[in-house]
Structure formats: C-alpha cells, structure tokens
PDB file of C-alpha atoms in Angstrom:
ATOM      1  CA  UNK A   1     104.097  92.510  94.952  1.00  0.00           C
ATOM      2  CA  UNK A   2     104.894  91.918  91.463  1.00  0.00           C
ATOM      3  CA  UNK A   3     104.299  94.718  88.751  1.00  0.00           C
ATOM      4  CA  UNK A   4     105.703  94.937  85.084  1.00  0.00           C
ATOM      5  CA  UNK A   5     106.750  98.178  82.771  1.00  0.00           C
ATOM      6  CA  UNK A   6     106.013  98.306  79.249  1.00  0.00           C
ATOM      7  CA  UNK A   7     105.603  94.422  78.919  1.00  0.00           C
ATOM      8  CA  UNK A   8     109.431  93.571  79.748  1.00  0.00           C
ATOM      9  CA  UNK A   9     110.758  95.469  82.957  1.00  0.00           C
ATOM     10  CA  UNK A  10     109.541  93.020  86.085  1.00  0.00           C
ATOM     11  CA  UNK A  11     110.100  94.332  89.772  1.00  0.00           C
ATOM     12  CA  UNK A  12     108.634  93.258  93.022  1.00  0.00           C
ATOM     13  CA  UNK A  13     107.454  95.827  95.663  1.00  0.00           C
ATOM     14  CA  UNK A  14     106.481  95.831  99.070  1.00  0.00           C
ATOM     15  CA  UNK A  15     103.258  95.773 100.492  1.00  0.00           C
ATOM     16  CA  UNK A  16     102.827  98.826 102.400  1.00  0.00           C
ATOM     17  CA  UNK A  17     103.132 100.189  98.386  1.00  0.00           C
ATOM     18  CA  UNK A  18      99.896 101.234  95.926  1.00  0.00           C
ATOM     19  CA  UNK A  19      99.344 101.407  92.509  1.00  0.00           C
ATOM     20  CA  UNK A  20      99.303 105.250  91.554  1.00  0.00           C
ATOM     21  CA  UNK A  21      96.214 105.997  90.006  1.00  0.00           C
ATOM     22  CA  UNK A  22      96.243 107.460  86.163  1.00  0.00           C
ATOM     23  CA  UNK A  23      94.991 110.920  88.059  1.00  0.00           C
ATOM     24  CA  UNK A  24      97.796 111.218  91.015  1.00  0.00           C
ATOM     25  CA  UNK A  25     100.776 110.064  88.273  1.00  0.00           C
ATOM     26  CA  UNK A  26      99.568 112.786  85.922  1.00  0.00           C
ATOM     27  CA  UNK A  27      99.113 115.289  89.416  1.00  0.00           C
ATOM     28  CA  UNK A  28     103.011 114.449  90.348  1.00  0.00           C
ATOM     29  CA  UNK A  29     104.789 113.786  86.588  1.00  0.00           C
ATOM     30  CA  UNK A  30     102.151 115.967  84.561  1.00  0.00           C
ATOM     31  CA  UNK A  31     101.448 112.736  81.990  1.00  0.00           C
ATOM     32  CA  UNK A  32     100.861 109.085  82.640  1.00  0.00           C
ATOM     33  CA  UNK A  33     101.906 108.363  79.200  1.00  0.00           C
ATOM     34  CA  UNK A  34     103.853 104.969  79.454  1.00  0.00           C
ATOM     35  CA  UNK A  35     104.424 105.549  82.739  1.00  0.00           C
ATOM     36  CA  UNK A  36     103.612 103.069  85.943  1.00  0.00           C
ATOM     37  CA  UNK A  37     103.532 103.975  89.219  1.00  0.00           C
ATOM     38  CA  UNK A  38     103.783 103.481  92.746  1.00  0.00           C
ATOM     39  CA  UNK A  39     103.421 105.501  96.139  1.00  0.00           C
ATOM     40  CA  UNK A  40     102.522 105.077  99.968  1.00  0.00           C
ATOM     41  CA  UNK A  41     101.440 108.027 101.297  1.00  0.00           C
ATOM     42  CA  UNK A  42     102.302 106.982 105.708  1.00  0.00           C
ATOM     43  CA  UNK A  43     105.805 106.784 104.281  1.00  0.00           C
ATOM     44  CA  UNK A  44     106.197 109.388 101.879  1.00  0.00           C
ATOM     45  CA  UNK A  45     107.508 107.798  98.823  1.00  0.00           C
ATOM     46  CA  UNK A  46     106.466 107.650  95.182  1.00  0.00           C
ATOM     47  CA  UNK A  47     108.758 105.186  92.601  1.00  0.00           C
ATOM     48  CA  UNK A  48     107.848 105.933  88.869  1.00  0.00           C
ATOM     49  CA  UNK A  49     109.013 103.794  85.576  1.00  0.00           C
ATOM     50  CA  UNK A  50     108.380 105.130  82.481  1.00  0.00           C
ATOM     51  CA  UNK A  51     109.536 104.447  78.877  1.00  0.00           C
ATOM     52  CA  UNK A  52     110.120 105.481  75.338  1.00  0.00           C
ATOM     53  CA  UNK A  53     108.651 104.070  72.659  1.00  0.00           C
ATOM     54  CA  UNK A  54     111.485 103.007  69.794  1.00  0.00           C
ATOM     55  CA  UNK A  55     111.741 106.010  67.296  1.00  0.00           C
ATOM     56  CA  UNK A  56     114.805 106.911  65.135  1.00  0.00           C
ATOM     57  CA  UNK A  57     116.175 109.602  67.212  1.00  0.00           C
ATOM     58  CA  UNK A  58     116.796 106.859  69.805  1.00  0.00           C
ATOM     59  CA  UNK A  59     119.719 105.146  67.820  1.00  0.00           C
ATOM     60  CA  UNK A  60     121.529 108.793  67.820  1.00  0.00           C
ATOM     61  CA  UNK A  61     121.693 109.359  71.593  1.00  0.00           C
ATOM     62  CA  UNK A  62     122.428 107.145  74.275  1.00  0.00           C
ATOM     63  CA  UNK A  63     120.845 106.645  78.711  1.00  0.00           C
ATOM     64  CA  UNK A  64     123.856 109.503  79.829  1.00  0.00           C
ATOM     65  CA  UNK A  65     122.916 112.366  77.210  1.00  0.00           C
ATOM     66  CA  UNK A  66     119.048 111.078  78.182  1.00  0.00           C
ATOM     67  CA  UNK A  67     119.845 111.707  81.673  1.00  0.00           C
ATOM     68  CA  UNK A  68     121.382 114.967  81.297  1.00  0.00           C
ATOM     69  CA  UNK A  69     118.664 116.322  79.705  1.00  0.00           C
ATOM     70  CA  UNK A  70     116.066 115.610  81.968  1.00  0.00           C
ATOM     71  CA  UNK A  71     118.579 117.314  84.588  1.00  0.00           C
ATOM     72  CA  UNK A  72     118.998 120.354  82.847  1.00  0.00           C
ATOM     73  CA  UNK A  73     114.699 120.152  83.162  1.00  0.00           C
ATOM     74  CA  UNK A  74     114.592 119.489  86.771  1.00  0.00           C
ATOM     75  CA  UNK A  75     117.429 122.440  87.445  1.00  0.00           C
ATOM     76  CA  UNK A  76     114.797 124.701  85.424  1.00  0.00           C
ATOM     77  CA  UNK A  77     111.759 123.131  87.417  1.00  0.00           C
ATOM     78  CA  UNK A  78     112.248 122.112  90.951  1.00  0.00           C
ATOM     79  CA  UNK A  79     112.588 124.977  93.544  1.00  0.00           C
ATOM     80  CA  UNK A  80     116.316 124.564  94.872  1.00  0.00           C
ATOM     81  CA  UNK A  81     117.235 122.071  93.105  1.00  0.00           C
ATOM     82  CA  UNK A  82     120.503 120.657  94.323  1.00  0.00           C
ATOM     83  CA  UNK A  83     122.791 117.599  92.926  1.00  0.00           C
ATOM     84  CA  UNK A  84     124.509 115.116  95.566  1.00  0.00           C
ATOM     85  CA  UNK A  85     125.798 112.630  93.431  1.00  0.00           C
ATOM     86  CA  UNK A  86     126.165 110.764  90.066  1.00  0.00           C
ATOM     87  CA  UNK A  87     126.938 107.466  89.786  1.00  0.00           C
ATOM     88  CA  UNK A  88     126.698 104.592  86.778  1.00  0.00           C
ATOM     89  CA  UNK A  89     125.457 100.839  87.784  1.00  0.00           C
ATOM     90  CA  UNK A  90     123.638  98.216  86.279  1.00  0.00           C
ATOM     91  CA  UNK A  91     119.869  98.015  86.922  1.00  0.00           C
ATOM     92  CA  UNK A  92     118.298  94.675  85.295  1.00  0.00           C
ATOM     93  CA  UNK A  93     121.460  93.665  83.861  1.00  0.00           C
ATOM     94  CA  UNK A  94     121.857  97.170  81.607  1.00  0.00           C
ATOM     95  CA  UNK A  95     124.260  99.992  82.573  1.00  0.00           C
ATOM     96  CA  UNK A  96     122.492 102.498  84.298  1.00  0.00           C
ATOM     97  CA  UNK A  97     123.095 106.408  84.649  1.00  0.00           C
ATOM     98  CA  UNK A  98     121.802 108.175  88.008  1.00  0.00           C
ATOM     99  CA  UNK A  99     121.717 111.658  89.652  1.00  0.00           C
ATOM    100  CA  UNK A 100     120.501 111.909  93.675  1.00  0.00           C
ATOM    101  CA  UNK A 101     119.349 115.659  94.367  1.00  0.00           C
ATOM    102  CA  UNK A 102     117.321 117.351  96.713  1.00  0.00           C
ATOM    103  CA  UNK A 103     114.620 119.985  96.341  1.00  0.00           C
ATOM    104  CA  UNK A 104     112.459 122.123  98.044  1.00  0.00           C
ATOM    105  CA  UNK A 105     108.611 121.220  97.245  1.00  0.00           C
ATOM    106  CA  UNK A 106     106.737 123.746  95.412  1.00  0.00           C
ATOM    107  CA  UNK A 107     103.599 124.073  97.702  1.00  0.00           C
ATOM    108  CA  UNK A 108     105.504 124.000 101.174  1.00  0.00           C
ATOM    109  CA  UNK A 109     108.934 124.613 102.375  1.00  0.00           C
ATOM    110  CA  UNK A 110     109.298 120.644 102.596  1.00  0.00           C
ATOM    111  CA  UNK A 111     112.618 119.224 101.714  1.00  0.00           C
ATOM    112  CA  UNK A 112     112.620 116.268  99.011  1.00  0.00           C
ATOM    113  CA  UNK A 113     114.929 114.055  97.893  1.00  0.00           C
ATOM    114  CA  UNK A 114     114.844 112.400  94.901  1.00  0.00           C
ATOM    115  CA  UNK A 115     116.372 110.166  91.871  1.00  0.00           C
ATOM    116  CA  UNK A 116     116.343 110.018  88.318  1.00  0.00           C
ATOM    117  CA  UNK A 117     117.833 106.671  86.961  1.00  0.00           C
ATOM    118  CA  UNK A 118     117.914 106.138  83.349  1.00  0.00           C
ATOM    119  CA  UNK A 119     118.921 103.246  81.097  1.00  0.00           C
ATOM    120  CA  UNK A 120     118.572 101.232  77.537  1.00  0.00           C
ATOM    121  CA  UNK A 121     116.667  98.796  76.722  1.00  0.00           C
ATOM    122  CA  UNK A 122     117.337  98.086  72.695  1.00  0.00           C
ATOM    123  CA  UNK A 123     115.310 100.904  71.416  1.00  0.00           C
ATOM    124  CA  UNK A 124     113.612 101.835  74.572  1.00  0.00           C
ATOM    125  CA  UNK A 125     114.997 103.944  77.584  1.00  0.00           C
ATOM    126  CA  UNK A 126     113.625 103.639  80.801  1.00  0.00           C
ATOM    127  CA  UNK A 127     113.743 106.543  83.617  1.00  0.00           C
ATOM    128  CA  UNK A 128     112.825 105.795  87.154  1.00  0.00           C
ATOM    129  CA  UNK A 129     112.360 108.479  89.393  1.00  0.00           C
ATOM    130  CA  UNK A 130     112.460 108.258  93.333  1.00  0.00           C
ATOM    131  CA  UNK A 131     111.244 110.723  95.436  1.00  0.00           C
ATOM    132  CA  UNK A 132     110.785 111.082  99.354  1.00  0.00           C
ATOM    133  CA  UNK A 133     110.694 113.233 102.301  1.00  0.00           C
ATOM    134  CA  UNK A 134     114.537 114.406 102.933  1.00  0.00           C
ATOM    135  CA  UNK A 135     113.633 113.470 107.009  1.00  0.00           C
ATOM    136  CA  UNK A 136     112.540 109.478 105.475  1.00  0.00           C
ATOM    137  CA  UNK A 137     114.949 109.064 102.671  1.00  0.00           C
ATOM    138  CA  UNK A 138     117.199 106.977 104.301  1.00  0.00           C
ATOM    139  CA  UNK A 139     114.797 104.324 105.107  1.00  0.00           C
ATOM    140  CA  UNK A 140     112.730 105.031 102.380  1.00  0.00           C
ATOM    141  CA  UNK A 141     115.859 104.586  99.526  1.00  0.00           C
ATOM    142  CA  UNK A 142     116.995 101.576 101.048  1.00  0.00           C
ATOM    143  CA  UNK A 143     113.599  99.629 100.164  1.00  0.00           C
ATOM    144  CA  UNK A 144     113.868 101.894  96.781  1.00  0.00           C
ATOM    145  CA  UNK A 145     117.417  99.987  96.480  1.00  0.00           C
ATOM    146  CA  UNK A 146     115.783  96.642  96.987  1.00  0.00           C
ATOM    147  CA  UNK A 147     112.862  97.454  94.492  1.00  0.00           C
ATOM    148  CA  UNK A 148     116.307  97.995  91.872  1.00  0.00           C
ATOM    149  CA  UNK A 149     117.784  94.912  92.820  1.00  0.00           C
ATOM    150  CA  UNK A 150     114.891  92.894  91.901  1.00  0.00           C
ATOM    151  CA  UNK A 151     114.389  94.398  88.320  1.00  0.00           C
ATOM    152  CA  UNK A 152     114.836  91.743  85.953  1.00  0.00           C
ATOM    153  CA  UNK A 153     113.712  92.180  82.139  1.00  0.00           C
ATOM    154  CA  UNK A 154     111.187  89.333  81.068  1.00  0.00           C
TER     155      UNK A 154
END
C-alpha cells in the first residue's frame, strides 16, 4: 500500500499493515502532530514518520545533532534503554543517521527493539521510528528494511 508524509516522502507498505489512528499514535508517541503512522498488531510492529516544519533554527543544526538529541530523550525515557548500533545510509536518496536499541516496555517486562532514523529534507527533518517485539524483530525489520528501500521523495 502506498502512503505519503508531509506531501513529499512516498513509501509503500504491506498489507498485513494499518493506518494508526490519531488516538493510538498520540497513545504510543504522546502527539500526532505531523506525524503518520502505521502498525499491525498479530505481528507486533508500529513504523512512524514524522516531520519538522521549516523554522530558522533548522539551518543551524543538521539530521546527526537531531538524532542525538532525541537519544539523549529516549536514554532518559525508555526503561533499559540499551544502544546496539549506529550506522549512516541513505534513505530516499538523503544521508541518513540511525541508532538500533532495545528496551524494556514500561507496562510489562517485554523486551522491544526499536529504531530512530533521522534525515534532511531542505528545511525539513524527518525521524522514523521502528519498534517491535525483541522475539519478532528479525522478521519484522526486514519488511521495515523494505518499507526504507521504497521511500522515494515526490
């Protein structure tokens, strides 16, 4: 399935995917503020694209110092939070800046993993966040992968 962020940021999904309504993306990311999302709850997944709207104190920072800010919230918020990895790619033709962690959920003792992937986009940056069950994540980030690989900007 087709769905498009902020006017300009296309990606395809697959089927077994929903639309997050405006009341579970504010339950999971506390504001749907320029945000999309989707989730399947059989397998456990949720995929999230959000953006910022162009202001001036966008031209002063860059997608790496974005990233590492919203790490430095995520240490401070998720219950064991844990970094695996960092890496830099290109997502929709733009270099891209990612961390992989894992994290306890905050209701039950259920592992998560998850992904925050941030980039640039002119004035705009764009964060996606994966996260899935630690016991599905390898299935479940390989169709995440895919959903990358098809973002093209419009």
């Amino acid at each position: 399935m087709l769905q498009t962020a902020s006017g300009e940021l296309k990606f395809l999904y697959p089927e077994y995917f929903h639309m997050m309504s405006i009341e579970e993306i504010d339950r999971y990311f506390c504001d749907h503020t320029n945000r999309i999302g989707i989730r399947s709850n059989e397998r456990h997944v949720i995929v999230s694209v959000s953006y910022t709207k162009p202001k001036i104190v966008n031209y002063l920072t860059d997608a790496k110092s974005v990233l590492s800010s919203a790490e430095r919230n995520m240490k401070r918020n998720l219950k064991n939070y844990r970094c695996i990895e960092k890496r830099q790619f290109d997502v929709a033709s733009k270099k891209a800046y990612s961390v992989r962690f894992e994290y306890t959920a905050t209701d039950s003792p259920v592992e998560q993993c998850g992904e925050l992937i941030v980039f640039r986009v002119n004035q705009k940056f764009y964060s996606i966040y994966y996260v899935s069950l630690k016991s599905l994540d390898q299935e479940n980030h390989r169709d995440f992968q895919a959903i990358l690989n098809s973002m093209k900007l419009a």
